[in-house]
CSV table of C-alpha atoms in Angstrom, one decimal:
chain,number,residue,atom,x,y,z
Q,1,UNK,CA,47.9,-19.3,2.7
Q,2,UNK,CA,50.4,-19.6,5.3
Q,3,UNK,CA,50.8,-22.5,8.3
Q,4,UNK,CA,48.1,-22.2,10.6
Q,5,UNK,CA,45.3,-20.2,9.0
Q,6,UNK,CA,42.3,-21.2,7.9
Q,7,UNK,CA,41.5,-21.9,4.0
Q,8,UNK,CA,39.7,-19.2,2.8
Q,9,UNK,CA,37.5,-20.0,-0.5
Q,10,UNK,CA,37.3,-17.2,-1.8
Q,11,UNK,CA,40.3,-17.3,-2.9
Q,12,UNK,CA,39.8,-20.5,-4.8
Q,13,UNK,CA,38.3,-19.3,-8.2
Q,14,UNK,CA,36.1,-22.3,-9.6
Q,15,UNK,CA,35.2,-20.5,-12.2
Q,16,UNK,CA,38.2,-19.6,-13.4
Q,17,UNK,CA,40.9,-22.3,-14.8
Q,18,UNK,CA,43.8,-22.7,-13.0
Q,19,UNK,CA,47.2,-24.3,-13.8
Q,20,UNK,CA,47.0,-26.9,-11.1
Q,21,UNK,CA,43.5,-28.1,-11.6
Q,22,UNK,CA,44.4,-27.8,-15.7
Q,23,UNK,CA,47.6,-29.9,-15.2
Q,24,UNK,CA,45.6,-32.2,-13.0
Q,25,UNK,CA,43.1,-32.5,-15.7
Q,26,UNK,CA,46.1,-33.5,-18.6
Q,27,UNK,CA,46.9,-36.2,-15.8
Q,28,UNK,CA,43.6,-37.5,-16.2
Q,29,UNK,CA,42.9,-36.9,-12.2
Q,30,UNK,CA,39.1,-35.7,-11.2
Q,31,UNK,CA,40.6,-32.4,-9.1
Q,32,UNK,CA,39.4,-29.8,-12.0
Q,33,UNK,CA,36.2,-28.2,-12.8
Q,34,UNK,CA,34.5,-26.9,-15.7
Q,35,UNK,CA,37.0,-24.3,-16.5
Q,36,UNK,CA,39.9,-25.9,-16.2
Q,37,UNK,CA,38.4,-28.6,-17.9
Q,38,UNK,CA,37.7,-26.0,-20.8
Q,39,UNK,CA,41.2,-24.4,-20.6
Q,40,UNK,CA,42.5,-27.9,-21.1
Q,41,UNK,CA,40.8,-28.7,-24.4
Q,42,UNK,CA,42.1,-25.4,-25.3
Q,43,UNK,CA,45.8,-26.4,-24.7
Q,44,UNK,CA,44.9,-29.9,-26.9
Q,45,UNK,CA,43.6,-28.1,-29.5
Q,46,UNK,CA,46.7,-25.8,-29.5
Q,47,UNK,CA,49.0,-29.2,-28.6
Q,48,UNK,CA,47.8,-32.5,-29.0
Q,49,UNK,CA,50.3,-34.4,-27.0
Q,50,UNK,CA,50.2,-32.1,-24.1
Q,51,UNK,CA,48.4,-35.1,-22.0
Q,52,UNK,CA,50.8,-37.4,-22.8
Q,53,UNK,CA,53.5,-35.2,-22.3
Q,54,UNK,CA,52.4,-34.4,-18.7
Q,55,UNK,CA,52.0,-37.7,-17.7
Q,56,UNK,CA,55.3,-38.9,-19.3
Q,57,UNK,CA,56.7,-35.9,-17.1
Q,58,UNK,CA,55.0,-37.2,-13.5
Q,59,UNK,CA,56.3,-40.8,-14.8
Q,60,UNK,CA,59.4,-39.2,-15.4
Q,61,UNK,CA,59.3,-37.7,-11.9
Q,62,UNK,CA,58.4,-40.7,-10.1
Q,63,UNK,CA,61.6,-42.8,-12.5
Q,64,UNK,CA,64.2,-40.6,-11.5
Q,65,UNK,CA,62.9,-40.6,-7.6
Q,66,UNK,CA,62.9,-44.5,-7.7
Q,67,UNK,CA,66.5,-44.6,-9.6
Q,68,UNK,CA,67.9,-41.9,-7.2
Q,69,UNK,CA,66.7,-44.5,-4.2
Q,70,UNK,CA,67.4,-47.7,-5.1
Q,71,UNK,CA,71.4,-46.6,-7.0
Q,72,UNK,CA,72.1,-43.8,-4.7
Q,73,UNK,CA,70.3,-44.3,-1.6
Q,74,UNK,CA,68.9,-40.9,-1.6
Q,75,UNK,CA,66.8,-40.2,1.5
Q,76,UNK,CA,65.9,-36.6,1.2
Q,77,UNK,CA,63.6,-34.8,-1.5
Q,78,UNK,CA,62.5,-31.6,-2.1
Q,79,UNK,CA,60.1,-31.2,-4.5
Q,80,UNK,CA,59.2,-27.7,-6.1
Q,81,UNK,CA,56.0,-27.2,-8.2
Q,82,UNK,CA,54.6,-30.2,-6.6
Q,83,UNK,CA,50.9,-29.8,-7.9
Q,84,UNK,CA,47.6,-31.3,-6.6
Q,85,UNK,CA,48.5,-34.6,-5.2
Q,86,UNK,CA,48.4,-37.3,-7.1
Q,87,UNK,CA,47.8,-41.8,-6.6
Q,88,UNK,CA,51.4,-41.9,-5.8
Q,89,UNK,CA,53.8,-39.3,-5.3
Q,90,UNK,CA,57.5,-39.1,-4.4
Q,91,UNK,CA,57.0,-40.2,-0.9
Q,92,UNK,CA,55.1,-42.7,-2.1
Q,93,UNK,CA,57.9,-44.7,-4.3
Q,94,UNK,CA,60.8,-43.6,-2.3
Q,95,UNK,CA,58.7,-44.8,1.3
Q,96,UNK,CA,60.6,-48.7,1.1
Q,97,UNK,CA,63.5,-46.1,2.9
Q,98,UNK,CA,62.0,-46.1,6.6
Q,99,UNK,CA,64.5,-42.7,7.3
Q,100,UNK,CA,62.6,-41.0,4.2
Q,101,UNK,CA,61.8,-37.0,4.4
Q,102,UNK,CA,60.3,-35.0,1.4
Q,103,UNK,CA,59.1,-31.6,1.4
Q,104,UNK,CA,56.7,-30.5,-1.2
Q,105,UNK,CA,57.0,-27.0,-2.6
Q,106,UNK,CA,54.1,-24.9,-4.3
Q,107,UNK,CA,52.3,-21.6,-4.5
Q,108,UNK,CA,49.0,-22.5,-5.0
Q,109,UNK,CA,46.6,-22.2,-2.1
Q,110,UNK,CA,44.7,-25.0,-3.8
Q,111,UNK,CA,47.6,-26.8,-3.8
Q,112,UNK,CA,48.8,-26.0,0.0
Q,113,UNK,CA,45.1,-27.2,1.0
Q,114,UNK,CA,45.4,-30.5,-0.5
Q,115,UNK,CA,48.3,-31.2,0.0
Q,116,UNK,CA,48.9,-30.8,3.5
Q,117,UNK,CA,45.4,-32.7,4.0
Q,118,UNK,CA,46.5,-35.7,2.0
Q,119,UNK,CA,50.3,-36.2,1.9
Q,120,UNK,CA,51.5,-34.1,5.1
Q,121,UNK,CA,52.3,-35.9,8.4
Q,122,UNK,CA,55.3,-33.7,9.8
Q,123,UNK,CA,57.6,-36.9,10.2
Q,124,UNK,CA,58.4,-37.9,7.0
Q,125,UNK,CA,56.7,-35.5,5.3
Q,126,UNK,CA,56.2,-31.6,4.9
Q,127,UNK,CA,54.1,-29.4,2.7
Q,128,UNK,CA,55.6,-25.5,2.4
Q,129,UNK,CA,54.7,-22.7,0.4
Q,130,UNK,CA,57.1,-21.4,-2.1
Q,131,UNK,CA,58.1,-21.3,-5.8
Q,132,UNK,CA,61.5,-21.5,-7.6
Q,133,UNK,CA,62.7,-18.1,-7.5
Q,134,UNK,CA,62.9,-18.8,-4.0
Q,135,UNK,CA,64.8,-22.2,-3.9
Q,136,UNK,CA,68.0,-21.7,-2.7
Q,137,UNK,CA,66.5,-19.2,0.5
Q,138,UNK,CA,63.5,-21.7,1.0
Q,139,UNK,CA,66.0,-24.7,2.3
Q,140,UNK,CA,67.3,-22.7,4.8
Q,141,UNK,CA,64.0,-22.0,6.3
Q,142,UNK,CA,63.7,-23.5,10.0
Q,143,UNK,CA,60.9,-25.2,9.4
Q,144,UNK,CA,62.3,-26.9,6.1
Q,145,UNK,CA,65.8,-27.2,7.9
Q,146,UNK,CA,63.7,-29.7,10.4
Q,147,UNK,CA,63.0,-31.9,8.0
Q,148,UNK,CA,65.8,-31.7,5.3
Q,149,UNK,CA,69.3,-32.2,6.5
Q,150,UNK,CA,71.7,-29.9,4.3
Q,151,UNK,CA,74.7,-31.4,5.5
Q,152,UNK,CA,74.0,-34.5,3.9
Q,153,UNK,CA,72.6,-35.5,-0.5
Q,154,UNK,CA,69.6,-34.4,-0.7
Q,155,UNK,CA,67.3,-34.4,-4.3
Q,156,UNK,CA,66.1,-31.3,-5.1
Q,157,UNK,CA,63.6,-31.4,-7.9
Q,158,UNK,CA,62.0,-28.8,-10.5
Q,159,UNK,CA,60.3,-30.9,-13.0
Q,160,UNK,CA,57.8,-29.0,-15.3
Q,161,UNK,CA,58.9,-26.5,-13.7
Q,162,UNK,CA,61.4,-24.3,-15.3
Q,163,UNK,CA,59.0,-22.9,-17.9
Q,164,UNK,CA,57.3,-21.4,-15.2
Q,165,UNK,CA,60.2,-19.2,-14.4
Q,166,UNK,CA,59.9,-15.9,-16.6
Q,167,UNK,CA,63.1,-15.2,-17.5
Q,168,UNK,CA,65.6,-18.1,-19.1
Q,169,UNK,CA,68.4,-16.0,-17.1
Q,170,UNK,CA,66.5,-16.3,-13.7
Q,171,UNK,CA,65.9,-20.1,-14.1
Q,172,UNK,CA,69.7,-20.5,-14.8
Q,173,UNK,CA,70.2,-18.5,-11.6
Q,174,UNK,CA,67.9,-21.0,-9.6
Q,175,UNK,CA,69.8,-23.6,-10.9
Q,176,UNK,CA,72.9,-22.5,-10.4
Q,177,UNK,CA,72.0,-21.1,-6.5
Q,178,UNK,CA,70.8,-24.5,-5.9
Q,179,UNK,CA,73.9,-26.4,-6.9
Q,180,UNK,CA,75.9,-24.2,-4.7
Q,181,UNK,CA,73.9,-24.9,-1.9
Q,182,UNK,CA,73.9,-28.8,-1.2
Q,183,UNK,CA,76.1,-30.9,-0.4
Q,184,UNK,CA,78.2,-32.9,-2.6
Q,185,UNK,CA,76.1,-36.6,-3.7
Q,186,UNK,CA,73.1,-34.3,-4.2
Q,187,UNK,CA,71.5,-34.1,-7.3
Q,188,UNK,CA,69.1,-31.6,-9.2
Q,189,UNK,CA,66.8,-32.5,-11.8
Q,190,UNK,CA,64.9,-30.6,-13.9
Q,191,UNK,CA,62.5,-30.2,-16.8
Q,192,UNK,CA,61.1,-27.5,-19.1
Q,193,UNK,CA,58.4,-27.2,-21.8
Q,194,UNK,CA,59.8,-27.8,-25.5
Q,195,UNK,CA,58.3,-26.6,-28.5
Q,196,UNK,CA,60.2,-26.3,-32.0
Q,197,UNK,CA,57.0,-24.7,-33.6
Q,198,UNK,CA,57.5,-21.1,-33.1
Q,199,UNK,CA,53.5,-20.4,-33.6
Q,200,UNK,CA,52.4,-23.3,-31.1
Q,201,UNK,CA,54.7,-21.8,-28.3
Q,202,UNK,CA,53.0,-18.2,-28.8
Q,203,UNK,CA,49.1,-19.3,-28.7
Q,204,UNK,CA,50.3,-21.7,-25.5
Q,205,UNK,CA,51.9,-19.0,-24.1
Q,206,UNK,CA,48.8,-17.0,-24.2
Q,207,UNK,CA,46.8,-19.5,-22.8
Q,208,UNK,CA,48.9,-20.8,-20.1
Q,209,UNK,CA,49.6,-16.9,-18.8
Q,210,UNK,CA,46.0,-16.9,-18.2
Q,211,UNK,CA,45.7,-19.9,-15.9
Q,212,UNK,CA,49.1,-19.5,-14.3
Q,213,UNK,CA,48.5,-19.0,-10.7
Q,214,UNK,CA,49.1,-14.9,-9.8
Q,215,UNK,CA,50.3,-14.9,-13.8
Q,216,UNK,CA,53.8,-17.2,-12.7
Q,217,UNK,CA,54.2,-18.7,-15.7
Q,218,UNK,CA,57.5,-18.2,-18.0
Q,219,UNK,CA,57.3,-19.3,-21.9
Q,220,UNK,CA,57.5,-22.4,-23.6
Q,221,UNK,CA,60.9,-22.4,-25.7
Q,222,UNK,CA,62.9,-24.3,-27.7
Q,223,UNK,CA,65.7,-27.0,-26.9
Q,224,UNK,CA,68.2,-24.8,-28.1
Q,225,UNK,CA,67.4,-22.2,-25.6
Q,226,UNK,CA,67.3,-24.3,-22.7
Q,227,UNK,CA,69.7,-26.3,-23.7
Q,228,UNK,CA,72.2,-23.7,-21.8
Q,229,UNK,CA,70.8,-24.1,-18.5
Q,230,UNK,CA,71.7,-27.4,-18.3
Q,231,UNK,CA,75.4,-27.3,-19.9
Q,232,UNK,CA,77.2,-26.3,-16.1
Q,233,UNK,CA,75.7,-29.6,-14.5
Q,234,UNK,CA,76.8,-32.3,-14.4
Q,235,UNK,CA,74.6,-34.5,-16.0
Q,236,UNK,CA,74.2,-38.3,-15.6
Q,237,UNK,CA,73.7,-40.6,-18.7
Q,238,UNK,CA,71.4,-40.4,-20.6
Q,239,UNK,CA,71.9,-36.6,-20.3
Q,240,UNK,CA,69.5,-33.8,-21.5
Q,241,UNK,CA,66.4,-35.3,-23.3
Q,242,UNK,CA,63.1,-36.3,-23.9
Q,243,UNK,CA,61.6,-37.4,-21.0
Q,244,UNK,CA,59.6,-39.9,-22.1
Q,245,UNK,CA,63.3,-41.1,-23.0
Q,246,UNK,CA,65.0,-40.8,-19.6
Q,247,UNK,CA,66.0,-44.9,-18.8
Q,248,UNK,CA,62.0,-45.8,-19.6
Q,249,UNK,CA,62.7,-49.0,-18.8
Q,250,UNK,CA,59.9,-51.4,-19.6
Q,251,UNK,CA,57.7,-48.4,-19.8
Q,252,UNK,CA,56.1,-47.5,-23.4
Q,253,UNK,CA,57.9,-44.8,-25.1
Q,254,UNK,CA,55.0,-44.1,-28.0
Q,255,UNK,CA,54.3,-40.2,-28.4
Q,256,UNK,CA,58.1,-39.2,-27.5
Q,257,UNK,CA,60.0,-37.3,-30.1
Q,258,UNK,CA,57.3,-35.1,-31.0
Q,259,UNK,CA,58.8,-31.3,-31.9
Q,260,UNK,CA,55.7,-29.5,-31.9
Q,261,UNK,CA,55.0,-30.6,-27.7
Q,262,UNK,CA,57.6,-32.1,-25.7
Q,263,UNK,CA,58.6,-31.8,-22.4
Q,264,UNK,CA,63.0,-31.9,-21.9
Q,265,UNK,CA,64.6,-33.1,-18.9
Q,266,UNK,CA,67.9,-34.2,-16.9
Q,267,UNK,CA,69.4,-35.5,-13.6
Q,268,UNK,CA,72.8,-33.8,-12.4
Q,269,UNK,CA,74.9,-35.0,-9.8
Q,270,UNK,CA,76.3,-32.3,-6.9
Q,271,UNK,CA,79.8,-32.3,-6.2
């Protein structure tokens, strides 16, 4: 659905699960229907942790936007993969900076809908249609160049994202474009899927093809084959890990280091 038309529902399947509505299921949100509901307690029985491990990965999101903000003074976010909108979102923790400007990146026409009804007001913040493959070309879009200043640090974020991308070479393309783009004091930060149980990551897989939104969905994989896409950035402390484990503060850690579901991610600095 582009800017400017009207929603059209048939195109939003209720009776079929989709990614979005499952992942806002994991998060415990009330966005979902029966078949995503469904397709959910599929993905537990195939993963236990895999709530917890999404909303350690949202909590890990709305950390590293907080961190970025209150060390770095970072004004600008893109987010990709953005999802259904949730209680708070980026714009949300990062609004105590009055020059704030996010954009929020997704393919989902469910997604577009809500999210331009709910989070978009055009000053501060802007809802676009897009997905990772497209990164690098999507900030130079005049309608995202309005809000994002590329001349200046700007956070571009892929978390639980990167699994979505089908090939392991194309995601370290996207993240590699993406670095090359902004300016230096930017930052990147990503996160991708971990599983070191080689039959869990082929039934989820399965599953997670099926709800992926136009099939966009890449593979759950090991750390050791992501661990490559992350070894050209520049990565600040405490590096590539767990998210649950990324500076958690006073939050609860319980459920991290599990190998069988996990979710990886890290913050790199631009320049």
């Amino acid at each position: 659905m582009e800017r400017g038309q009207m929603p059209r529902l048939d195109v939003i399947d209720v009776a079929w699960p989709n990614l979005a509505r499952v992942n806002n299921f994991l998060l415990g949100g009330k966005d979902n229907y029966r078949a995503d509901r469904e397709a959910g307690e599929r993905l537990l029985q195939i993963a236990p942790e895999a709530s917890q491990v999404a909303q350690a990965a949202h909590r890990f999101l709305l950390r590293v936007t907080s961190h970025l903000v209150q060390e770095y003074r970072m004004r600008q976010f893109v987010v990709f993969g953005c999802g259904l909108p949730t209680p708070v979102g980026v714009h949300q923790v990062a609004q105590a900076n009055t020059d704030l400007r996010v954009v929020y990146v997704d393919d989902d026409p469910l997604v577009l809908v809500h999210g331009r009804a709910l989070w978009e007001d055009r000053r501060h913040t802007l809802v676009v249609r897009g997905d990772a493959m497209q990164a690098s070309s999507l900030l130079l879009r005049s309608d995202v160049r309005q809000m994002i200043d590329l001349a200046s640090p700007v956070a571009v974020m892929f978390v639980s994202v990167l699994h979505t991308v089908p090939e392991l070479a194309d995601a370290a393309r996207v993240l590699e474009q993406m670095a090359g783009v902004l300016a230096p004091g930017s930052f990147i930060v990503a996160s991708h899927l971990v599983s070191e149980d080689a039959e869990v990551r082929q039934r989820a897989n399965v599953l997670l093809q099926e709800v992926a939104t136009a099939g966009h969905w890449g593979r759950v994989r090991s750390r050791s084959e992501i661990e490559p896409l992350f070894v050209p950035l520049r990565l600040v402390a405490p590096g590539l890990v767990d998210v649950h484990q990324w500076r958690p503060g006073s939050e609860a850690c319980a459920g991290d280091g599990s190998r069988k579901w996990a979710e990886y991610g890290a913050v790199a600095m631009v320049g």
